JSON list of C-alpha atoms in Angstrom, two decimals:
[
{"chain": "A", "resi": 1, "resn": "MET", "atom": "CA", "xyz": [14.81, 9.57, 20.52]},
{"chain": "A", "resi": 2, "resn": "ASN", "atom": "CA", "xyz": [11.89, 9.74, 18.63]},
{"chain": "A", "resi": 3, "resn": "THR", "atom": "CA", "xyz": [13.31, 9.84, 14.50]},
{"chain": "A", "resi": 4, "resn": "LEU", "atom": "CA", "xyz": [13.89, 6.93, 12.76]},
{"chain": "A", "resi": 5, "resn": "LEU", "atom": "CA", "xyz": [16.41, 6.70, 9.53]},
{"chain": "A", "resi": 6, "resn": "ILE", "atom": "CA", "xyz": [15.01, 3.64, 7.51]},
{"chain": "A", "resi": 7, "resn": "THR", "atom": "CA", "xyz": [18.02, 2.37, 4.23]},
{"chain": "A", "resi": 8, "resn": "ALA", "atom": "CA", "xyz": [16.92, 0.31, 1.95]},
{"chain": "A", "resi": 9, "resn": "ASP", "atom": "CA", "xyz": [18.48, -0.65, -1.53]},
{"chain": "A", "resi": 10, "resn": "ARG", "atom": "CA", "xyz": [15.19, 1.52, -3.43]},
{"chain": "A", "resi": 11, "resn": "VAL", "atom": "CA", "xyz": [13.01, 4.63, -2.36]},
{"chain": "A", "resi": 12, "resn": "ILE", "atom": "CA", "xyz": [10.14, 5.50, -4.26]},
{"chain": "A", "resi": 13, "resn": "ALA", "atom": "CA", "xyz": [8.92, 8.69, -3.04]},
{"chain": "A", "resi": 14, "resn": "GLY", "atom": "CA", "xyz": [6.06, 10.18, -5.69]},
{"chain": "A", "resi": 15, "resn": "PRO", "atom": "CA", "xyz": [6.04, 9.01, -8.95]},
{"chain": "A", "resi": 16, "resn": "ALA", "atom": "CA", "xyz": [7.35, 5.72, -10.15]},
{"chain": "A", "resi": 17, "resn": "ASP", "atom": "CA", "xyz": [10.10, 7.36, -12.30]},
{"chain": "A", "resi": 18, "resn": "ARG", "atom": "CA", "xyz": [11.47, 8.51, -8.79]},
{"chain": "A", "resi": 19, "resn": "VAL", "atom": "CA", "xyz": [13.11, 5.94, -7.76]},
{"chain": "A", "resi": 20, "resn": "THR", "atom": "CA", "xyz": [16.38, 6.57, -5.53]},
{"chain": "A", "resi": 21, "resn": "ALA", "atom": "CA", "xyz": [19.01, 3.39, -5.37]},
{"chain": "A", "resi": 22, "resn": "ASP", "atom": "CA", "xyz": [20.02, 3.00, -1.83]},
{"chain": "A", "resi": 23, "resn": "GLY", "atom": "CA", "xyz": [17.70, 5.84, -0.74]},
{"chain": "A", "resi": 24, "resn": "ALA", "atom": "CA", "xyz": [16.62, 6.52, 2.89]},
{"chain": "A", "resi": 25, "resn": "VAL", "atom": "CA", "xyz": [13.41, 8.17, 4.78]},
{"chain": "A", "resi": 26, "resn": "LEU", "atom": "CA", "xyz": [14.14, 9.24, 8.02]},
{"chain": "A", "resi": 27, "resn": "VAL", "atom": "CA", "xyz": [10.99, 9.16, 10.24]},
{"chain": "A", "resi": 28, "resn": "ASP", "atom": "CA", "xyz": [9.64, 10.89, 13.08]},
{"chain": "A", "resi": 29, "resn": "GLU", "atom": "CA", "xyz": [8.13, 7.76, 14.94]},
{"chain": "A", "resi": 30, "resn": "SER", "atom": "CA", "xyz": [5.73, 10.12, 17.51]},
{"chain": "A", "resi": 31, "resn": "THR", "atom": "CA", "xyz": [3.74, 11.13, 14.33]},
{"chain": "A", "resi": 32, "resn": "GLY", "atom": "CA", "xyz": [4.48, 9.03, 11.24]},
{"chain": "A", "resi": 33, "resn": "ALA", "atom": "CA", "xyz": [5.42, 11.86, 9.45]},
{"chain": "A", "resi": 34, "resn": "VAL", "atom": "CA", "xyz": [8.15, 11.58, 7.29]},
{"chain": "A", "resi": 35, "resn": "SER", "atom": "CA", "xyz": [10.91, 13.96, 8.00]},
{"chain": "A", "resi": 36, "resn": "ALA", "atom": "CA", "xyz": [13.68, 13.59, 5.03]},
{"chain": "A", "resi": 37, "resn": "VAL", "atom": "CA", "xyz": [13.83, 11.44, 2.12]},
{"chain": "A", "resi": 38, "resn": "GLY", "atom": "CA", "xyz": [16.95, 11.02, 0.09]},
{"chain": "A", "resi": 39, "resn": "PRO", "atom": "CA", "xyz": [20.32, 9.69, -1.07]},
{"chain": "A", "resi": 40, "resn": "ALA", "atom": "CA", "xyz": [21.27, 7.17, 2.23]},
{"chain": "A", "resi": 41, "resn": "ALA", "atom": "CA", "xyz": [24.63, 8.53, 2.24]},
{"chain": "A", "resi": 42, "resn": "GLU", "atom": "CA", "xyz": [23.78, 12.25, 2.39]},
{"chain": "A", "resi": 43, "resn": "LEU", "atom": "CA", "xyz": [21.12, 11.58, 5.51]},
{"chain": "A", "resi": 44, "resn": "ASP", "atom": "CA", "xyz": [23.18, 9.22, 7.15]},
{"chain": "A", "resi": 45, "resn": "ALA", "atom": "CA", "xyz": [25.99, 12.11, 7.62]},
{"chain": "A", "resi": 46, "resn": "THR", "atom": "CA", "xyz": [23.66, 14.57, 8.53]},
{"chain": "A", "resi": 47, "resn": "VAL", "atom": "CA", "xyz": [21.72, 13.03, 11.14]},
{"chain": "A", "resi": 48, "resn": "ASP", "atom": "CA", "xyz": [22.49, 12.21, 14.97]},
{"chain": "A", "resi": 49, "resn": "PRO", "atom": "CA", "xyz": [24.35, 9.38, 15.09]},
{"chain": "A", "resi": 50, "resn": "GLN", "atom": "CA", "xyz": [22.77, 8.77, 18.31]},
{"chain": "A", "resi": 51, "resn": "VAL", "atom": "CA", "xyz": [19.20, 7.68, 15.81]},
{"chain": "A", "resi": 52, "resn": "PRO", "atom": "CA", "xyz": [18.56, 4.47, 15.62]},
{"chain": "A", "resi": 53, "resn": "ARG", "atom": "CA", "xyz": [19.09, 3.09, 12.22]},
{"chain": "A", "resi": 54, "resn": "LEU", "atom": "CA", "xyz": [17.00, 0.70, 10.16]},
{"chain": "A", "resi": 55, "resn": "ARG", "atom": "CA", "xyz": [19.02, -0.85, 7.54]},
{"chain": "A", "resi": 56, "resn": "CYS", "atom": "CA", "xyz": [16.47, -2.86, 4.25]},
{"chain": "A", "resi": 57, "resn": "PRO", "atom": "CA", "xyz": [19.20, -4.49, 2.85]},
{"chain": "A", "resi": 58, "resn": "GLY", "atom": "CA", "xyz": [17.40, -5.59, -1.47]},
{"chain": "A", "resi": 59, "resn": "ALA", "atom": "CA", "xyz": [13.91, -4.11, -0.43]},
{"chain": "A", "resi": 60, "resn": "THR", "atom": "CA", "xyz": [12.22, -1.03, -1.49]},
{"chain": "A", "resi": 61, "resn": "VAL", "atom": "CA", "xyz": [10.26, 1.93, 0.18]},
{"chain": "A", "resi": 62, "resn": "LEU", "atom": "CA", "xyz": [7.07, 2.87, -0.80]},
{"chain": "A", "resi": 63, "resn": "PRO", "atom": "CA", "xyz": [4.74, 5.77, 0.86]},
{"chain": "A", "resi": 64, "resn": "SER", "atom": "CA", "xyz": [2.26, 4.04, 1.36]},
{"chain": "A", "resi": 65, "resn": "MET", "atom": "CA", "xyz": [-0.36, 1.69, -0.74]},
{"chain": "A", "resi": 66, "resn": "THR", "atom": "CA", "xyz": [-3.99, 1.64, -1.39]},
{"chain": "A", "resi": 67, "resn": "ASP", "atom": "CA", "xyz": [-6.54, -1.19, -1.60]},
{"chain": "A", "resi": 68, "resn": "CYS", "atom": "CA", "xyz": [-9.85, -0.32, -3.84]},
{"chain": "A", "resi": 69, "resn": "HIS", "atom": "CA", "xyz": [-11.79, -3.66, -2.86]},
{"chain": "A", "resi": 70, "resn": "VAL", "atom": "CA", "xyz": [-12.17, -4.78, 0.59]},
{"chain": "A", "resi": 71, "resn": "HIS", "atom": "CA", "xyz": [-15.14, -6.40, 2.66]},
{"chain": "A", "resi": 72, "resn": "LEU", "atom": "CA", "xyz": [-13.89, -5.71, 6.22]},
{"chain": "A", "resi": 73, "resn": "ALA", "atom": "CA", "xyz": [-16.51, -6.98, 7.56]},
{"chain": "A", "resi": 74, "resn": "PHE", "atom": "CA", "xyz": [-15.65, -10.69, 5.43]},
{"chain": "A", "resi": 75, "resn": "ASP", "atom": "CA", "xyz": [-12.49, -12.49, 7.70]},
{"chain": "A", "resi": 76, "resn": "SER", "atom": "CA", "xyz": [-10.38, -15.19, 5.77]},
{"chain": "A", "resi": 77, "resn": "GLY", "atom": "CA", "xyz": [-12.49, -18.73, 6.88]},
{"chain": "A", "resi": 78, "resn": "PRO", "atom": "CA", "xyz": [-14.49, -21.37, 5.48]},
{"chain": "A", "resi": 79, "resn": "ASP", "atom": "CA", "xyz": [-17.62, -19.50, 5.32]},
{"chain": "A", "resi": 80, "resn": "PRO", "atom": "CA", "xyz": [-17.48, -15.77, 5.85]},
{"chain": "A", "resi": 81, "resn": "ILE", "atom": "CA", "xyz": [-20.74, -14.95, 4.66]},
{"chain": "A", "resi": 82, "resn": "GLY", "atom": "CA", "xyz": [-21.73, -17.56, 7.50]},
{"chain": "A", "resi": 83, "resn": "THR", "atom": "CA", "xyz": [-19.74, -15.52, 10.29]},
{"chain": "A", "resi": 84, "resn": "THR", "atom": "CA", "xyz": [-20.45, -11.96, 8.90]},
{"chain": "A", "resi": 85, "resn": "ALA", "atom": "CA", "xyz": [-24.52, -12.77, 9.00]},
{"chain": "A", "resi": 86, "resn": "GLN", "atom": "CA", "xyz": [-24.46, -14.19, 12.44]},
{"chain": "A", "resi": 87, "resn": "ALA", "atom": "CA", "xyz": [-22.02, -12.26, 14.64]},
{"chain": "A", "resi": 88, "resn": "THR", "atom": "CA", "xyz": [-23.26, -9.76, 16.68]},
{"chain": "A", "resi": 89, "resn": "PRO", "atom": "CA", "xyz": [-22.65, -5.77, 15.92]},
{"chain": "A", "resi": 90, "resn": "ALA", "atom": "CA", "xyz": [-19.97, -5.94, 18.50]},
{"chain": "A", "resi": 91, "resn": "GLU", "atom": "CA", "xyz": [-18.05, -9.25, 17.39]},
{"chain": "A", "resi": 92, "resn": "LEU", "atom": "CA", "xyz": [-17.73, -7.82, 13.74]},
{"chain": "A", "resi": 93, "resn": "SER", "atom": "CA", "xyz": [-16.58, -4.26, 15.02]},
{"chain": "A", "resi": 94, "resn": "ALA", "atom": "CA", "xyz": [-13.74, -6.25, 16.96]},
{"chain": "A", "resi": 95, "resn": "GLY", "atom": "CA", "xyz": [-13.17, -7.86, 13.66]},
{"chain": "A", "resi": 96, "resn": "MET", "atom": "CA", "xyz": [-13.01, -5.30, 11.26]},
{"chain": "A", "resi": 97, "resn": "ALA", "atom": "CA", "xyz": [-11.12, -3.39, 13.24]},
{"chain": "A", "resi": 98, "resn": "GLU", "atom": "CA", "xyz": [-8.67, -6.02, 13.93]},
{"chain": "A", "resi": 99, "resn": "ARG", "atom": "CA", "xyz": [-8.54, -7.09, 10.00]},
{"chain": "A", "resi": 100, "resn": "ALA", "atom": "CA", "xyz": [-7.85, -2.90, 9.36]},
{"chain": "A", "resi": 101, "resn": "ARG", "atom": "CA", "xyz": [-4.94, -3.34, 11.96]},
{"chain": "A", "resi": 102, "resn": "GLN", "atom": "CA", "xyz": [-3.22, -5.92, 9.98]},
{"chain": "A", "resi": 103, "resn": "LEU", "atom": "CA", "xyz": [-3.76, -4.61, 6.60]},
{"chain": "A", "resi": 104, "resn": "LEU", "atom": "CA", "xyz": [-1.85, -1.06, 7.96]},
{"chain": "A", "resi": 105, "resn": "THR", "atom": "CA", "xyz": [1.07, -3.45, 9.52]},
{"chain": "A", "resi": 106, "resn": "ALA", "atom": "CA", "xyz": [0.56, -4.13, 5.50]},
{"chain": "A", "resi": 107, "resn": "GLY", "atom": "CA", "xyz": [0.83, -1.18, 4.41]},
{"chain": "A", "resi": 108, "resn": "VAL", "atom": "CA", "xyz": [-2.20, -0.21, 3.72]},
{"chain": "A", "resi": 109, "resn": "THR", "atom": "CA", "xyz": [-2.81, 3.77, 3.57]},
{"chain": "A", "resi": 110, "resn": "THR", "atom": "CA", "xyz": [-6.36, 3.45, 2.37]},
{"chain": "A", "resi": 111, "resn": "LEU", "atom": "CA", "xyz": [-9.06, 1.21, 1.73]},
{"chain": "A", "resi": 112, "resn": "ARG", "atom": "CA", "xyz": [-12.13, 1.16, 0.38]},
{"chain": "A", "resi": 113, "resn": "ASP", "atom": "CA", "xyz": [-14.52, -0.86, 1.74]},
{"chain": "A", "resi": 114, "resn": "LEU", "atom": "CA", "xyz": [-17.39, -1.46, -0.75]},
{"chain": "A", "resi": 115, "resn": "GLY", "atom": "CA", "xyz": [-20.28, -3.56, 1.40]},
{"chain": "A", "resi": 116, "resn": "ASP", "atom": "CA", "xyz": [-20.30, -4.45, 5.26]},
{"chain": "A", "resi": 117, "resn": "ARG", "atom": "CA", "xyz": [-22.97, -4.57, 7.78]},
{"chain": "A", "resi": 118, "resn": "ASP", "atom": "CA", "xyz": [-24.55, -1.18, 10.05]},
{"chain": "A", "resi": 119, "resn": "ALA", "atom": "CA", "xyz": [-22.89, 0.77, 8.40]},
{"chain": "A", "resi": 120, "resn": "LEU", "atom": "CA", "xyz": [-19.79, -0.31, 10.33]},
{"chain": "A", "resi": 121, "resn": "ALA", "atom": "CA", "xyz": [-17.29, 0.74, 8.40]},
{"chain": "A", "resi": 122, "resn": "ALA", "atom": "CA", "xyz": [-18.36, 4.33, 8.63]},
{"chain": "A", "resi": 123, "resn": "SER", "atom": "CA", "xyz": [-17.77, 3.83, 12.77]},
{"chain": "A", "resi": 124, "resn": "LEU", "atom": "CA", "xyz": [-14.30, 2.45, 12.02]},
{"chain": "A", "resi": 125, "resn": "ARG", "atom": "CA", "xyz": [-12.83, 5.32, 10.41]},
{"chain": "A", "resi": 126, "resn": "SER", "atom": "CA", "xyz": [-13.94, 7.04, 13.03]},
{"chain": "A", "resi": 127, "resn": "ALA", "atom": "CA", "xyz": [-13.10, 5.86, 15.47]},
{"chain": "A", "resi": 128, "resn": "ILE", "atom": "CA", "xyz": [-9.39, 5.52, 13.47]},
{"chain": "A", "resi": 129, "resn": "THR", "atom": "CA", "xyz": [-9.61, 9.32, 12.64]},
{"chain": "A", "resi": 130, "resn": "SER", "atom": "CA", "xyz": [-9.63, 10.23, 16.03]},
{"chain": "A", "resi": 131, "resn": "GLY", "atom": "CA", "xyz": [-6.68, 7.78, 17.06]},
{"chain": "A", "resi": 132, "resn": "ALA", "atom": "CA", "xyz": [-9.15, 5.76, 19.01]},
{"chain": "A", "resi": 133, "resn": "LEU", "atom": "CA", "xyz": [-7.91, 2.61, 17.04]},
{"chain": "A", "resi": 134, "resn": "PRO", "atom": "CA", "xyz": [-5.29, 1.83, 14.54]},
{"chain": "A", "resi": 135, "resn": "GLY", "atom": "CA", "xyz": [-5.77, 1.48, 11.14]},
{"chain": "A", "resi": 136, "resn": "PRO", "atom": "CA", "xyz": [-5.67, 3.02, 7.10]},
{"chain": "A", "resi": 137, "resn": "ARG", "atom": "CA", "xyz": [-7.82, 5.91, 6.03]},
{"chain": "A", "resi": 138, "resn": "ILE", "atom": "CA", "xyz": [-11.59, 4.25, 5.15]},
{"chain": "A", "resi": 139, "resn": "LEU", "atom": "CA", "xyz": [-13.43, 5.28, 1.92]},
{"chain": "A", "resi": 140, "resn": "THR", "atom": "CA", "xyz": [-16.57, 3.39, 3.06]},
{"chain": "A", "resi": 141, "resn": "ALA", "atom": "CA", "xyz": [-19.71, 2.40, 0.79]},
{"chain": "A", "resi": 142, "resn": "THR", "atom": "CA", "xyz": [-21.87, 0.45, 4.04]},
{"chain": "A", "resi": 143, "resn": "ALA", "atom": "CA", "xyz": [-24.32, -1.73, 2.58]},
{"chain": "A", "resi": 144, "resn": "PRO", "atom": "CA", "xyz": [-24.04, -2.34, -1.75]},
{"chain": "A", "resi": 145, "resn": "LEU", "atom": "CA", "xyz": [-27.58, -2.38, -3.45]},
{"chain": "A", "resi": 146, "resn": "THR", "atom": "CA", "xyz": [-28.77, -5.40, -4.51]},
{"chain": "A", "resi": 147, "resn": "SER", "atom": "CA", "xyz": [-32.13, -7.22, -5.54]},
{"chain": "A", "resi": 148, "resn": "HIS", "atom": "CA", "xyz": [-34.00, -8.80, -3.14]},
{"chain": "A", "resi": 149, "resn": "GLY", "atom": "CA", "xyz": [-32.05, -12.11, -2.47]},
{"chain": "A", "resi": 150, "resn": "GLY", "atom": "CA", "xyz": [-29.00, -10.57, -4.54]},
{"chain": "A", "resi": 151, "resn": "ASN", "atom": "CA", "xyz": [-25.42, -11.30, -3.83]},
{"chain": "A", "resi": 152, "resn": "CYS", "atom": "CA", "xyz": [-24.97, -9.53, -0.32]},
{"chain": "A", "resi": 153, "resn": "GLY", "atom": "CA", "xyz": [-28.87, -8.82, 0.43]},
{"chain": "A", "resi": 154, "resn": "PHE", "atom": "CA", "xyz": [-27.84, -10.08, 3.99]},
{"chain": "A", "resi": 155, "resn": "LEU", "atom": "CA", "xyz": [-26.18, -6.95, 5.04]},
{"chain": "A", "resi": 156, "resn": "GLY", "atom": "CA", "xyz": [-28.82, -4.64, 4.73]},
{"chain": "A", "resi": 157, "resn": "GLY", "atom": "CA", "xyz": [-28.72, -2.81, 1.28]},
{"chain": "A", "resi": 158, "resn": "GLU", "atom": "CA", "xyz": [-32.01, -5.06, -0.77]},
{"chain": "A", "resi": 159, "resn": "VAL", "atom": "CA", "xyz": [-33.76, -2.64, -3.43]},
{"chain": "A", "resi": 160, "resn": "THR", "atom": "CA", "xyz": [-36.93, -3.31, -5.85]},
{"chain": "A", "resi": 161, "resn": "THR", "atom": "CA", "xyz": [-37.93, -0.04, -7.25]},
{"chain": "A", "resi": 162, "resn": "ASP", "atom": "CA", "xyz": [-36.65, 2.70, -8.86]},
{"chain": "A", "resi": 163, "resn": "ASP", "atom": "CA", "xyz": [-37.77, 4.63, -4.81]},
{"chain": "A", "resi": 164, "resn": "ASP", "atom": "CA", "xyz": [-36.04, 1.75, -3.48]},
{"chain": "A", "resi": 165, "resn": "ILE", "atom": "CA", "xyz": [-33.09, 2.43, -4.94]},
{"chain": "A", "resi": 166, "resn": "ARG", "atom": "CA", "xyz": [-32.56, 6.55, -4.47]},
{"chain": "A", "resi": 167, "resn": "ALA", "atom": "CA", "xyz": [-33.68, 5.88, -0.87]},
{"chain": "A", "resi": 168, "resn": "ARG", "atom": "CA", "xyz": [-30.94, 3.70, -0.05]},
{"chain": "A", "resi": 169, "resn": "ILE", "atom": "CA", "xyz": [-28.39, 6.07, -1.78]},
{"chain": "A", "resi": 170, "resn": "ALA", "atom": "CA", "xyz": [-29.98, 8.75, 0.61]},
{"chain": "A", "resi": 171, "resn": "HIS", "atom": "CA", "xyz": [-29.87, 6.89, 3.95]},
{"chain": "A", "resi": 172, "resn": "ASN", "atom": "CA", "xyz": [-25.82, 5.31, 2.94]},
{"chain": "A", "resi": 173, "resn": "ALA", "atom": "CA", "xyz": [-25.10, 9.14, 1.98]},
{"chain": "A", "resi": 174, "resn": "SER", "atom": "CA", "xyz": [-26.14, 9.91, 5.86]},
{"chain": "A", "resi": 175, "resn": "LEU", "atom": "CA", "xyz": [-24.62, 6.77, 7.33]},
{"chain": "A", "resi": 176, "resn": "GLY", "atom": "CA", "xyz": [-21.27, 8.15, 6.02]},
{"chain": "A", "resi": 177, "resn": "ALA", "atom": "CA", "xyz": [-20.85, 6.70, 2.46]},
{"chain": "A", "resi": 178, "resn": "ASP", "atom": "CA", "xyz": [-18.14, 8.12, -0.21]},
{"chain": "A", "resi": 179, "resn": "VAL", "atom": "CA", "xyz": [-19.11, 5.31, -2.60]},
{"chain": "A", "resi": 180, "resn": "ILE", "atom": "CA", "xyz": [-22.06, 3.90, -3.51]},
{"chain": "A", "resi": 181, "resn": "THR", "atom": "CA", "xyz": [-21.88, 0.17, -4.83]},
{"chain": "A", "resi": 182, "resn": "THR", "atom": "CA", "xyz": [-24.14, -2.16, -5.96]},
{"chain": "A", "resi": 183, "resn": "MET", "atom": "CA", "xyz": [-24.15, -5.61, -7.04]},
{"chain": "A", "resi": 184, "resn": "THR", "atom": "CA", "xyz": [-25.77, -8.02, -9.31]},
{"chain": "A", "resi": 185, "resn": "GLY", "atom": "CA", "xyz": [-26.25, -11.73, -8.73]},
{"chain": "A", "resi": 186, "resn": "THR", "atom": "CA", "xyz": [-27.48, -14.09, -6.39]},
{"chain": "A", "resi": 187, "resn": "SER", "atom": "CA", "xyz": [-25.43, -15.35, -3.93]},
{"chain": "A", "resi": 188, "resn": "ALA", "atom": "CA", "xyz": [-26.34, -18.08, -1.45]},
{"chain": "A", "resi": 189, "resn": "PRO", "atom": "CA", "xyz": [-28.55, -17.49, 1.13]},
{"chain": "A", "resi": 190, "resn": "ALA", "atom": "CA", "xyz": [-26.97, -16.37, 4.79]},
{"chain": "A", "resi": 191, "resn": "PRO", "atom": "CA", "xyz": [-28.03, -18.55, 7.05]}
]
Protein backbone atom coordinates (compact mmCIF):
# COMPACT_ATOMS: atom_id res chain seq x y z
CA MET A 1 0.00 0.00 0.00
CA ASN A 2 1.40 3.39 -1.00
CA THR A 3 -0.83 5.55 1.17
CA LEU A 4 -0.19 7.03 4.62
CA LEU A 5 -2.57 8.84 6.96
CA ILE A 6 -0.80 11.42 9.13
CA THR A 7 -2.65 12.85 12.12
CA ALA A 8 -1.57 15.76 14.30
CA ASP A 9 -2.94 18.19 16.86
CA ARG A 10 -2.95 20.90 14.19
CA VAL A 11 -2.92 20.82 10.39
CA ILE A 12 -2.32 24.04 8.48
CA ALA A 13 -3.58 23.88 4.89
CA GLY A 14 -3.24 27.14 3.01
CA PRO A 15 -3.32 30.45 4.86
CA ALA A 16 -2.30 30.34 8.51
CA ASP A 17 -5.88 31.09 9.54
CA ARG A 18 -6.99 27.71 8.14
CA VAL A 19 -5.88 25.54 11.05
CA THR A 20 -7.66 22.25 11.59
CA ALA A 21 -7.45 21.08 15.19
CA ASP A 22 -7.02 17.30 15.43
CA GLY A 23 -6.39 17.21 11.70
CA ALA A 24 -5.15 14.64 9.24
CA VAL A 25 -3.37 14.48 5.90
CA LEU A 26 -3.67 11.54 3.51
CA VAL A 27 -0.53 11.14 1.39
CA ASP A 28 0.14 8.98 -1.65
CA GLU A 29 3.69 7.90 -0.75
CA SER A 30 4.57 6.82 -4.29
CA THR A 31 4.13 10.37 -5.62
CA GLY A 32 4.28 12.45 -2.42
CA ALA A 33 0.95 14.01 -3.42
CA VAL A 34 -1.58 14.95 -0.76
CA SER A 35 -4.88 13.18 -1.46
CA ALA A 36 -7.00 14.70 1.32
CA VAL A 37 -6.82 17.07 4.28
CA GLY A 38 -9.40 17.44 7.01
CA PRO A 39 -10.47 16.51 10.51
CA ALA A 40 -8.74 13.36 11.73
CA ALA A 41 -11.96 11.64 12.78
CA GLU A 42 -13.49 12.19 9.33
CA LEU A 43 -10.52 10.93 7.35
CA ASP A 44 -9.82 8.06 9.71
CA ALA A 45 -13.39 6.81 9.22
CA THR A 46 -13.21 6.96 5.42
CA VAL A 47 -9.71 5.52 4.86
CA ASP A 48 -9.21 1.77 4.55
CA PRO A 49 -8.16 0.29 7.93
CA GLN A 50 -5.12 -1.31 6.23
CA VAL A 51 -3.64 2.13 5.43
CA PRO A 52 -0.74 2.82 7.82
CA ARG A 53 -1.30 5.62 10.32
CA LEU A 54 1.39 7.98 11.57
CA ARG A 55 0.15 9.69 14.72
CA CYS A 56 1.97 12.87 15.73
CA PRO A 57 0.56 14.07 19.07
CA GLY A 58 1.60 17.60 19.97
CA ALA A 59 2.72 18.30 16.39
CA THR A 60 1.67 20.67 13.64
CA VAL A 61 1.69 19.54 10.01
CA LEU A 62 2.57 22.31 7.53
CA PRO A 63 2.30 22.27 3.74
CA SER A 64 5.99 23.17 3.32
CA MET A 65 8.65 25.70 4.18
CA THR A 66 10.72 28.00 1.98
CA ASP A 67 14.25 29.12 2.86
CA CYS A 68 14.89 32.38 1.03
CA HIS A 69 18.62 32.71 1.74
CA VAL A 70 20.97 29.75 1.55
CA HIS A 71 24.38 29.04 0.10
CA LEU A 72 24.44 25.29 -0.56
CA ALA A 73 28.13 25.60 -1.43
CA PHE A 74 29.02 26.44 2.20
CA ASP A 75 29.27 23.68 4.77
CA SER A 76 28.87 24.20 8.51
CA GLY A 77 32.51 23.48 9.30
CA PRO A 78 34.99 25.87 10.89
CA ASP A 79 36.13 27.33 7.51
CA PRO A 80 33.28 27.26 4.98
CA ILE A 81 34.98 29.81 2.71
CA GLY A 82 38.25 27.88 2.56
CA THR A 83 36.47 24.57 2.11
CA THR A 84 34.35 25.94 -0.74
CA ALA A 85 37.30 27.61 -2.44
CA GLN A 86 39.50 24.51 -2.28
CA ALA A 87 36.90 21.86 -3.14
CA THR A 88 36.86 20.29 -6.57
CA PRO A 89 33.60 20.71 -8.49
CA ALA A 90 32.77 17.04 -7.80
CA GLU A 91 33.39 17.43 -4.05
CA LEU A 92 31.39 20.64 -3.90
CA SER A 93 28.52 19.11 -5.91
CA ALA A 94 28.34 16.11 -3.57
CA GLY A 95 28.27 18.37 -0.49
CA MET A 96 25.61 20.62 -2.01
CA ALA A 97 23.45 17.60 -2.89
CA GLU A 98 23.70 16.33 0.69
CA ARG A 99 22.80 19.74 2.15
CA ALA A 100 19.81 19.98 -0.22
CA ARG A 101 18.66 16.52 0.88
CA GLN A 102 18.97 17.55 4.54
CA LEU A 103 16.89 20.68 3.92
CA LEU A 104 14.17 18.63 2.23
CA THR A 105 14.18 16.17 5.14
CA ALA A 106 13.72 19.14 7.51
CA GLY A 107 10.62 20.26 5.57
CA VAL A 108 12.10 22.87 3.23
CA THR A 109 10.49 22.27 -0.17
CA THR A 110 11.77 25.44 -1.87
CA LEU A 111 15.03 27.29 -1.39
CA ARG A 112 16.75 30.27 -2.92
CA ASP A 113 20.51 29.80 -3.27
CA LEU A 114 22.01 33.28 -3.35
CA GLY A 115 25.51 32.43 -4.49
CA ASP A 116 27.54 29.41 -5.48
CA ARG A 117 30.53 28.49 -7.59
CA ASP A 118 30.53 27.17 -11.16
CA ALA A 119 26.69 27.31 -11.38
CA LEU A 120 26.60 24.07 -9.39
CA ALA A 121 23.23 24.96 -7.82
CA ALA A 122 21.72 25.15 -11.32
CA SER A 123 23.15 21.70 -12.11
CA LEU A 124 21.81 20.37 -8.80
CA ARG A 125 18.40 21.86 -9.60
CA SER A 126 18.38 19.91 -12.88
CA ALA A 127 19.29 16.66 -11.10
CA ILE A 128 16.52 17.20 -8.53
CA THR A 129 13.96 18.16 -11.18
CA SER A 130 14.77 15.04 -13.21
CA GLY A 131 14.36 12.84 -10.13
CA ALA A 132 18.01 11.75 -10.09
CA LEU A 133 18.52 13.29 -6.62
CA PRO A 134 16.20 14.16 -3.75
CA GLY A 135 15.92 17.80 -2.80
CA PRO A 136 13.75 20.89 -2.70
CA ARG A 137 12.87 23.14 -5.59
CA ILE A 138 15.86 25.46 -6.13
CA LEU A 139 15.94 29.05 -7.30
CA THR A 140 19.54 30.05 -7.91
CA ALA A 141 21.59 33.19 -8.40
CA THR A 142 24.76 31.38 -9.58
CA ALA A 143 27.85 33.56 -8.84
CA PRO A 144 27.02 36.74 -6.90
CA LEU A 145 28.16 40.06 -8.36
CA THR A 146 30.78 41.74 -6.20
CA SER A 147 33.64 44.19 -6.57
CA HIS A 148 37.19 43.00 -7.23
CA GLY A 149 38.34 41.47 -3.92
CA GLY A 150 34.81 41.87 -2.57
CA ASN A 151 32.63 39.63 -0.47
CA CYS A 152 32.57 36.11 -1.96
CA GLY A 153 34.58 37.17 -5.01
CA PHE A 154 36.15 33.70 -5.01
CA LEU A 155 32.80 32.38 -6.28
CA GLY A 156 33.59 33.95 -9.65
CA GLY A 157 31.34 37.01 -9.88
CA GLU A 158 33.83 39.86 -9.55
CA VAL A 159 32.92 42.91 -11.64
CA THR A 160 34.49 46.35 -12.04
CA THR A 161 32.71 48.36 -14.72
CA ASP A 162 29.10 48.81 -15.80
CA ASP A 163 29.88 46.66 -18.85
CA ASP A 164 31.27 43.94 -16.54
CA ILE A 165 28.04 44.06 -14.55
CA ARG A 166 25.88 43.71 -17.66
CA ALA A 167 28.05 40.89 -18.99
CA ARG A 168 27.99 39.01 -15.66
CA ILE A 169 24.19 39.32 -15.41
CA ALA A 170 23.81 37.98 -18.97
CA HIS A 171 26.27 35.17 -18.20
CA ASN A 172 24.47 34.21 -14.98
CA ALA A 173 21.14 34.22 -16.82
CA SER A 174 22.60 31.95 -19.51
CA LEU A 175 23.67 29.52 -16.76
CA GLY A 176 20.10 29.36 -15.43
CA ALA A 177 20.04 32.06 -12.76
CA ASP A 178 16.56 32.85 -11.46
CA VAL A 179 17.71 35.86 -9.45
CA ILE A 180 20.75 38.13 -9.42
CA THR A 181 22.65 38.62 -6.17
CA THR A 182 24.98 41.50 -5.42
CA MET A 183 27.33 41.56 -2.45
CA THR A 184 29.07 44.51 -0.91
CA GLY A 185 31.94 44.75 1.51
CA THR A 186 35.04 42.67 1.72
CA SER A 187 35.69 39.26 3.11
CA ALA A 188 38.78 37.34 4.00
CA PRO A 189 40.48 36.23 0.80
CA ALA A 190 39.94 32.64 -0.13
CA PRO A 191 43.03 30.46 0.22
